Coordinates of C-alpha atoms and ligand atoms in Angstrom, one line a residue:
M250 CA 182.4 100.5 89.2
E251 CA 181.9 98.1 86.4
N252 CA 185.1 95.9 85.7
N253 CA 184.1 94.0 82.5
F254 CA 187.2 92.6 80.9
D255 CA 185.8 90.6 78.0
T256 CA 187.6 91.0 74.7
I257 CA 186.5 93.9 72.6
V258 CA 187.1 95.0 68.9
A259 CA 186.6 98.2 67.1
I260 CA 187.6 100.1 63.8
A261 CA 190.0 102.7 65.0
T262 CA 190.3 104.8 61.8
P263 CA 187.6 106.8 60.0
F264 CA 185.2 104.6 58.2
A265 CA 186.0 105.6 54.6
H266 CA 188.3 104.8 51.7
S267 CA 191.8 105.5 52.8
S268 CA 195.4 104.1 52.3
V269 CA 195.2 102.3 55.7
G270 CA 192.5 101.0 58.0
I271 CA 193.1 99.8 61.6
I272 CA 191.2 97.3 63.7
R273 CA 192.0 96.9 67.4
I274 CA 191.3 93.9 69.5
S275 CA 191.9 94.3 73.4
G276 CA 191.5 91.6 76.1
D277 CA 192.4 88.2 77.2
K278 CA 191.3 86.5 74.1
A279 CA 192.8 88.9 71.7
F280 CA 195.9 86.8 70.7
D281 CA 193.7 83.6 70.4
I282 CA 191.1 85.2 68.2
A283 CA 193.8 86.9 66.0
Q284 CA 195.7 83.5 65.6
R285 CA 192.5 81.7 64.4
I286 CA 192.0 84.3 61.6
F287 CA 195.6 85.0 60.7
S288 CA 197.4 83.1 58.0
A289 CA 200.8 82.8 59.9
K290 CA 202.0 82.1 63.4
I291 CA 201.8 85.3 65.4
K292 CA 205.2 86.3 66.9
P293 CA 204.7 88.6 70.0
K294 CA 206.5 91.9 70.0
M295 CA 207.2 91.5 66.1
I296 CA 205.7 93.1 63.2
N297 CA 203.7 90.3 61.6
Y298 CA 202.8 90.1 57.9
G299 CA 200.2 87.9 56.4
Y300 CA 196.5 87.4 55.5
I301 CA 193.2 87.5 57.4
L302 CA 191.4 84.4 56.5
D303 CA 187.7 83.4 56.7
N304 CA 187.6 79.6 56.0
N305 CA 190.7 79.9 53.8
V306 CA 189.0 83.0 51.8
K307 CA 191.4 86.1 51.9
L308 CA 189.7 88.9 53.4
D309 CA 192.9 91.2 53.1
E310 CA 196.7 91.4 53.1
V311 CA 197.5 92.9 56.5
I312 CA 200.2 93.9 58.9
L313 CA 199.6 92.6 62.4
L314 CA 200.9 94.3 65.5
P315 CA 200.7 92.2 68.8
F316 CA 201.1 94.2 72.2
C317 CA 201.5 92.1 75.3
A318 CA 199.8 93.1 78.6
P319 CA 200.7 95.3 80.5
H320 CA 202.7 97.1 77.9
S321 CA 199.8 98.2 75.7
Y322 CA 197.4 101.1 75.4
S323 CA 194.7 99.5 77.3
G324 CA 197.1 97.6 79.7
E325 CA 195.6 94.3 78.3
D326 CA 196.8 92.1 75.3
I327 CA 196.1 94.1 72.2
I328 CA 196.1 93.0 68.5
E329 CA 196.3 95.8 66.0
I330 CA 195.4 94.9 62.4
Q331 CA 196.4 97.3 59.6
T332 CA 194.4 96.7 56.6
H333 CA 193.8 98.4 53.3
G334 CA 191.6 101.4 53.9
N335 CA 188.3 100.0 52.4
P336 CA 185.1 100.1 54.7
S337 CA 184.0 96.6 53.3
I338 CA 187.2 95.0 54.2
L339 CA 187.1 96.7 57.6
N340 CA 183.4 95.5 58.1
N341 CA 184.3 91.8 57.0
I342 CA 187.3 91.6 59.4
M343 CA 185.2 93.2 62.3
E344 CA 182.4 90.6 61.7
L345 CA 185.0 87.8 61.6
V346 CA 186.6 88.9 64.8
I347 CA 183.2 89.1 66.5
K348 CA 182.2 85.7 65.2
N349 CA 185.4 84.4 66.8
G350 CA 184.5 85.7 70.4
A351 CA 185.1 89.4 70.6
R352 CA 182.3 91.9 71.1
P353 CA 182.1 95.4 69.6
A354 CA 183.7 98.0 71.8
Q355 CA 181.7 101.0 73.2
K356 CA 182.9 104.6 72.8
G357 CA 186.2 105.1 74.4
E358 CA 186.3 101.7 75.9
F359 CA 190.0 101.2 75.2
T360 CA 190.9 104.3 77.0
K361 CA 188.4 103.3 79.8
R362 CA 190.3 100.1 80.2
A363 CA 193.6 101.9 80.4
F364 CA 192.0 103.9 83.3
L365 CA 190.4 100.8 84.9
N366 CA 193.7 98.9 84.6
Q367 CA 195.2 101.8 86.4
R368 CA 197.6 102.5 83.4
I369 CA 196.6 106.1 83.4
D370 CA 194.5 108.2 85.8
M371 CA 191.4 110.2 84.8
T372 CA 193.3 113.5 84.0
Q373 CA 195.4 111.5 81.5
A374 CA 192.3 109.7 80.1
E375 CA 190.6 113.1 79.5
A376 CA 193.8 114.3 77.8
V377 CA 193.5 111.7 75.2
L378 CA 190.2 113.1 74.3
D379 CA 191.6 116.5 74.2
I380 CA 194.5 115.5 72.0
I381 CA 192.2 114.2 69.4
E382 CA 189.7 117.2 69.7
S383 CA 192.2 119.9 69.9
K384 CA 191.9 122.6 67.1
G385 CA 195.3 124.4 67.7
N386 CA 198.8 123.5 68.4
K387 CA 198.9 125.1 71.8
S388 CA 195.9 123.1 72.8
I389 CA 197.6 119.9 71.5
Q390 CA 200.9 120.8 73.5
N391 CA 198.8 121.4 76.8
A392 CA 196.9 118.2 76.3
L393 CA 200.1 116.3 75.8
N394 CA 201.5 117.8 79.0
N395 CA 198.4 116.5 80.8
L396 CA 198.7 113.1 79.3
G397 CA 202.3 113.1 80.6
G398 CA 200.9 113.6 84.1
Y399 CA 201.3 117.5 84.5
L400 CA 197.8 118.2 85.9
K401 CA 197.9 114.8 87.8
N402 CA 201.2 115.8 89.5
E403 CA 199.8 119.2 90.5
I404 CA 196.6 117.6 92.0
N405 CA 198.6 115.0 93.7
N406 CA 200.9 117.4 95.5
V407 CA 197.8 119.0 97.0
K408 CA 196.4 115.7 97.8
N409 CA 199.5 114.5 99.6
S410 CA 199.7 117.6 101.8
L411 CA 195.9 117.3 102.7
T412 CA 196.2 113.6 103.3
E413 CA 198.8 114.2 105.8
L414 CA 196.7 116.9 107.6
Y415 CA 193.6 114.7 107.6
S416 CA 195.6 111.8 109.2
R417 CA 196.8 114.1 111.9
L418 CA 193.4 115.6 112.6
I419 CA 191.8 112.1 112.8
A420 CA 194.6 110.8 115.0
S421 CA 194.1 113.6 117.5
V422 CA 190.4 113.0 117.6
D423 CA 190.7 109.1 118.0
F424 CA 193.7 109.1 120.4
P425 CA 193.5 112.4 122.4
E426 CA 195.6 110.9 125.1
D427 CA 198.4 109.8 122.8
V428 CA 198.4 112.3 120.0
A429 CA 198.8 116.1 120.5
E430 CA 196.1 118.5 119.3
V431 CA 196.7 119.9 115.9
E432 CA 197.5 123.5 116.3
N433 CA 195.1 126.0 114.7
N434 CA 198.0 127.9 113.1
Y435 CA 199.1 124.7 111.5
I436 CA 195.8 123.8 110.1
V437 CA 195.3 127.3 108.6
S438 CA 198.7 127.5 107.0
I439 CA 198.4 124.2 105.3
C440 CA 194.9 124.9 104.1
N441 CA 196.0 128.5 102.8
D442 CA 198.9 127.0 101.1
N443 CA 196.8 124.5 99.1
I444 CA 194.1 127.1 98.5
Q445 CA 196.8 129.1 96.8
K446 CA 197.9 126.1 94.7
I447 CA 194.3 125.4 93.6
E448 CA 193.7 129.1 92.9
T449 CA 196.7 129.2 90.7
I450 CA 195.5 126.2 88.7
L451 CA 192.0 127.9 88.4
R452 CA 193.3 131.3 87.5
N453 CA 194.2 130.1 84.2
A454 CA 190.9 128.3 83.6
K455 CA 189.7 131.1 81.3
S456 CA 192.9 130.6 79.4
H457 CA 192.3 126.9 79.2
D458 CA 188.9 127.5 77.6
F459 CA 190.3 130.0 75.1
I460 CA 193.0 127.5 74.0
R461 CA 190.5 124.6 73.8
E462 CA 187.6 126.4 72.3
G463 CA 189.2 129.4 70.6
I464 CA 188.8 133.2 71.0
S465 CA 185.8 134.9 69.5
A466 CA 186.5 137.9 67.3
C467 CA 183.3 139.5 65.7
L468 CA 183.2 141.9 62.8
I469 CA 180.9 144.8 63.6
G470 CA 179.9 147.8 61.4
K471 CA 177.2 149.5 59.3
P472 CA 175.6 147.8 56.5
N473 CA 178.0 147.7 53.5
A474 CA 181.0 148.5 55.6
G475 CA 182.6 145.5 54.2
K476 CA 182.4 143.1 57.2
S477 CA 181.6 140.0 55.0
S478 CA 184.4 140.9 52.5
L479 CA 187.0 141.2 55.3
F480 CA 185.6 138.0 56.9
N481 CA 186.3 136.1 53.6
A482 CA 189.6 137.9 53.2
L483 CA 190.8 136.8 56.7
L484 CA 189.7 133.2 56.0
N485 CA 191.1 133.3 52.5
Y486 CA 188.0 131.9 50.9
N487 CA 184.4 133.2 50.0
R488 CA 182.5 131.9 53.1
A489 CA 179.9 134.8 53.4
I490 CA 177.7 136.3 50.7
V491 CA 178.9 139.7 49.7
T492 CA 176.8 142.2 47.6
E493 CA 176.4 145.9 47.2
I494 CA 172.9 145.7 48.8
E495 CA 172.8 147.0 52.3
G496 CA 171.6 144.3 54.8
T497 CA 173.0 141.3 52.9
T498 CA 174.2 139.4 56.0
R499 CA 171.4 138.6 58.3
D500 CA 172.4 135.6 60.3
T501 CA 175.7 135.6 62.0
I502 CA 178.3 133.3 60.5
K503 CA 181.1 131.7 62.5
E504 CA 184.3 130.2 61.1
A505 CA 187.6 129.4 62.8
L506 CA 191.1 130.4 61.7
N507 CA 194.3 129.1 63.1
I508 CA 196.7 132.1 63.9
D509 CA 200.1 130.8 65.1
G510 CA 198.6 127.7 66.7
Y511 CA 195.8 129.6 68.5
I512 CA 192.1 129.2 67.3
V513 CA 190.3 132.4 66.4
N514 CA 186.5 132.1 65.8
F515 CA 185.7 135.0 63.5
I516 CA 182.1 136.0 63.5
D517 CA 180.4 137.9 60.7
T518 CA 177.5 139.9 61.7
A519 CA 174.4 141.8 60.3
G520 CA 175.2 145.6 59.6
I521 CA 174.1 147.8 62.5
R522 CA 172.0 150.8 61.7
D523 CA 169.0 152.8 63.1
K524 CA 166.6 150.0 64.2
N525 CA 163.6 152.1 63.1
S526 CA 164.6 152.0 59.6
A527 CA 165.3 148.3 59.4
D528 CA 162.8 145.6 58.4
I529 CA 161.7 142.9 61.0
V530 CA 164.3 140.4 59.8
E531 CA 167.1 143.0 59.9
K532 CA 166.1 144.1 63.4
I533 CA 166.4 140.5 64.7
G534 CA 169.9 140.5 62.9
I535 CA 170.9 143.7 64.6
D536 CA 170.0 142.4 68.1
N537 CA 172.0 139.3 67.4
S538 CA 175.0 141.5 66.6
I539 CA 174.7 143.4 69.8
E540 CA 174.6 140.0 71.6
T541 CA 177.6 138.9 69.7
I542 CA 179.6 141.9 70.7
K543 CA 178.8 141.0 74.3
Q544 CA 180.0 137.5 73.9
S545 CA 183.2 138.1 71.9
E546 CA 186.6 138.7 73.3
I547 CA 187.7 140.7 70.4
V548 CA 185.6 143.2 68.4
L549 CA 186.7 144.4 64.9
F550 CA 184.9 147.7 64.4
L551 CA 184.7 148.5 60.7
F552 CA 184.0 151.8 59.1
E553 CA 184.4 153.0 55.6
K554 CA 185.4 156.7 56.0
N555 CA 185.7 157.7 59.7
I556 CA 185.1 156.4 63.2
N557 CA 182.1 158.8 63.7
E558 CA 180.0 156.5 61.4
I559 CA 179.8 154.1 64.4
D560 CA 177.0 154.6 66.8
E561 CA 178.5 155.9 70.2
S562 CA 176.6 153.5 72.3
L563 CA 178.0 150.6 70.4
I564 CA 181.6 152.0 70.8
K565 CA 180.9 152.2 74.6
L566 CA 179.8 148.6 74.5
A567 CA 182.8 147.5 72.5
N568 CA 185.3 149.6 74.6
A569 CA 184.8 147.2 77.5
K570 CA 186.4 144.5 75.1
N571 CA 189.5 144.4 73.2
T572 CA 188.5 146.5 70.2
I573 CA 190.4 147.1 66.9
F574 CA 189.1 149.9 64.7
V575 CA 189.4 148.9 61.0
K576 CA 189.0 151.3 58.1
T577 CA 187.8 149.3 55.1
K578 CA 188.1 149.7 51.4
Y579 CA 191.4 151.3 51.6
D580 CA 191.8 150.9 47.9
L581 CA 189.0 153.3 47.3
D582 CA 190.3 155.9 49.6
P583 CA 194.0 155.6 50.1
E584 CA 194.7 159.3 51.1
N585 CA 192.4 159.2 54.1
I586 CA 194.3 157.4 56.9
P587 CA 192.7 157.8 60.4
N588 CA 194.7 157.4 63.6
D589 CA 194.3 154.4 65.7
A590 CA 192.8 152.5 63.0
I591 CA 194.2 149.7 60.7
C592 CA 193.5 150.4 57.0
V593 CA 192.5 147.3 55.0
S594 CA 191.3 146.4 51.5
S595 CA 189.7 143.1 50.9
V596 CA 190.2 143.7 47.3
T597 CA 194.0 144.1 47.3
G598 CA 194.7 142.4 50.6
H599 CA 196.3 145.6 51.9
G600 CA 196.5 145.7 55.7
I601 CA 195.2 142.1 56.2
D602 CA 198.6 140.8 57.7
K603 CA 198.8 143.8 59.9
L604 CA 195.4 143.2 61.2
K605 CA 196.4 139.6 62.0
I606 CA 199.5 140.7 63.8
K607 CA 197.3 143.0 66.0
I608 CA 195.0 140.1 66.8
R609 CA 198.0 138.1 67.7
E610 CA 199.0 140.7 70.1
I611 CA 195.8 140.7 71.9
L612 CA 195.8 136.8 72.0
T613 CA 199.1 137.1 73.9
T614 CA 197.4 139.3 76.6
L615 CA 194.3 137.0 76.7
I616 CA 196.4 133.6 76.9
P617 CA 199.6 134.0 79.1
D618 CA 202.4 131.9 77.7
D619 CA 202.8 130.2 81.1
T620 CA 199.7 128.1 80.6
N621 CA 201.2 124.7 79.9
F622 CA 198.5 122.5 80.9
T623 CA 194.8 122.5 80.7
T624 CA 191.7 121.9 82.9
N625 CA 188.3 121.1 81.6
K626 CA 184.9 122.3 83.1
R627 CA 184.5 118.9 85.0
Q628 CA 188.0 119.4 86.5
Q629 CA 187.4 123.1 87.3
A630 CA 184.1 122.3 89.0
C631 CA 185.9 119.7 91.3
L632 CA 188.6 122.3 92.1
N633 CA 186.1 124.7 93.0
K634 CA 184.5 122.3 95.4
A635 CA 187.9 121.5 97.0
L636 CA 188.5 125.2 97.3
N637 CA 185.2 125.8 99.2
Y638 CA 185.9 122.9 101.6
L639 CA 189.3 124.3 102.4
K640 CA 187.9 127.7 103.1
L641 CA 185.4 126.3 105.4
V642 CA 188.3 124.5 107.2
T643 CA 190.1 127.7 107.7
E644 CA 187.0 129.4 109.1
T645 CA 186.4 126.6 111.5
A646 CA 190.1 126.5 112.7
N647 CA 190.0 130.3 113.1
T648 CA 186.8 130.3 115.2
T649 CA 185.8 127.1 117.0
A650 CA 188.6 124.9 116.2
L651 CA 186.9 121.6 116.3
A652 CA 189.3 118.9 115.0
D653 CA 186.6 116.6 113.9
L654 CA 184.7 119.3 112.0
C655 CA 188.1 120.4 110.2
A656 CA 188.7 116.8 109.3
S657 CA 185.4 116.2 107.8
D658 CA 185.9 119.3 105.6
V659 CA 189.5 118.3 104.6
K660 CA 187.9 114.9 103.7
G661 CA 185.4 116.8 101.5
A662 CA 188.3 118.6 99.7
L663 CA 190.1 115.3 99.3
L664 CA 187.0 113.6 97.8
A665 CA 186.6 116.5 95.2
L666 CA 190.3 116.0 94.2
D667 CA 190.0 112.3 93.9
E668 CA 187.0 112.9 91.6
I669 CA 189.5 114.8 89.3
T670 CA 192.0 111.9 89.3
G671 CA 189.4 109.2 89.1
E672 CA 189.7 107.4 92.5
V673 CA 186.0 108.2 93.3
L674 CA 183.9 108.2 90.3
T675 CA 180.5 106.7 89.9
D676 CA 179.6 104.5 86.8
N677 CA 177.4 107.5 85.6
I678 CA 180.3 110.0 85.7
L679 CA 182.6 107.5 84.1
D680 CA 180.1 106.7 81.4
N681 CA 179.5 110.5 80.8
I682 CA 183.1 111.1 80.4
F683 CA 183.8 108.2 77.9
E684 CA 180.6 108.9 76.0
N685 CA 182.4 111.9 74.4
F686 CA 185.1 109.6 72.9
C687 CA 185.1 107.9 69.6
I688 CA 184.7 104.2 69.1
G689 CA 188.1 102.7 68.8
K690 CA 189.9 104.8 71.1
Ligands
GTP174 N1 186.7 148.3 46.4 C1 186.4 147.6 47.5 N2 185.0 147.4 47.8 C2 184.8 146.5 48.9 C3 185.8 146.3 49.7 N3 185.2 145.5 50.8 C4 183.9 145.4 50.3 N4 183.6 146.0 49.2 C5 182.3 146.1 48.6 O1 181.4 146.7 49.5 C6 180.1 146.1 49.3 C7 179.6 145.6 50.6 O2 180.5 144.7 51.1 P1 180.0 143.5 52.2 O3 181.2 142.8 52.5 O4 178.9 142.8 51.7 O5 179.6 144.5 53.4 P2 178.9 144.2 54.8 O6 179.4 145.0 55.8 O7 179.1 142.6 55.0 O8 177.4 144.4 54.4 P3 176.0 143.8 55.2 O9 176.1 142.4 55.3 O10 175.0 144.4 54.2 O11 175.9 144.5 56.5 C8 180.3 145.0 48.3 O12 179.8 145.6 47.0 C9 181.8 144.7 48.3 O13 182.3 144.3 47.0 C10 187.1 146.7 49.6 O14 188.1 146.5 50.4 N5 187.3 147.4 48.4
MG175 MG1 177.8 141.1 55.3

């Protein structure tokens, strides 16, 4: 694993005109470099005020924050310079810092250093990325829990128990005269116990994906049913084109809405009618809509007068999902109130809040409230790998009971779990993970 601790520098804030811009320097030379370009003597652990000077020319008036190793984000000496938020100023100071001996940081390199300096483990490093990228409050809360070590502790519990089993198995193989054979029942019970723990973590994997990526809710119905109008009313701005011409929407349009901290990705679709009467572009649009139903967790089925307007085969398709029937254009036809449908008007706003409450109810069933940490795809793959190894151990212990075979599979499970926390990561995996970070984090 690469351990290159030269001094790095990056702009940590968006490269745009703003009230404040931040430049970060991390590494052994951070203080020396900063002192060479700062107008006053830098006092550690204090908020410093002064100018950044390039040969006595003022580049900006700044606040300078020194963090001494190991009490910093990266675990190294860090200097944070708060400038006025002007891209030219940020560029000038970056160039000056580089001229004085730092090199530009790569994506996620500050967090990578925090990991390499063992200030955080890999679940916590990945949580940093999650916190930055999270779209809803729930997702932010779970990522913060992971940063606080929630997932790390869950994994470490399993690892501790398996490490003990592994040691006993190895001892019984290496020193058969001195160490008693490990009983089959014991092996099976330890493995089953840990299989259960991993399965509990994985059971919520779908919820984790929902919290992270949002839940898809598509709007389906005949041409002119009012899908695009409702889509716009839900989002509260005119995102989709609305006309009285049937077949206006041809491509699906996706837009996210935050409902009580959860992200719902609404998808407006092309109206579905008899394929034979549609032109070639519309036919493709209709096929896309059917595909969208299949991929959505929630289906809003729209009709103008009564549910029979909707093709039965589509209702069948949607019934496998969480479907809400929605009668549209309520303002034009207020007398007709069908059972089991929510009446809405995109013109007056009638029923829109009720529809959101209904969607919120479904969200509760899709994402149980006890999901208070998160796993990403990489972690889920490692957990599944560990699970498969443990199942092999229980099979072996139940049949042939070869201690060395069991030990080798327990080791396999442990290595898979080490991959989650970061003890065994190749440079490639490491680079892939940090590649997703922004520069300056
Ligand atoms: N009065 C009234 N008219 C509406 C309402 N919702 C939609 N309309 C009208 O119905 C027509 C069709 O609306 P759209 O939202 O484009 O319908 P659509 O289902 O997206 O249609 P396609 O994209 O062609 O499938 C437009 O003329 C809208 O102004 C409503 O709540 N009240
Ligand atoms: Mg439309």
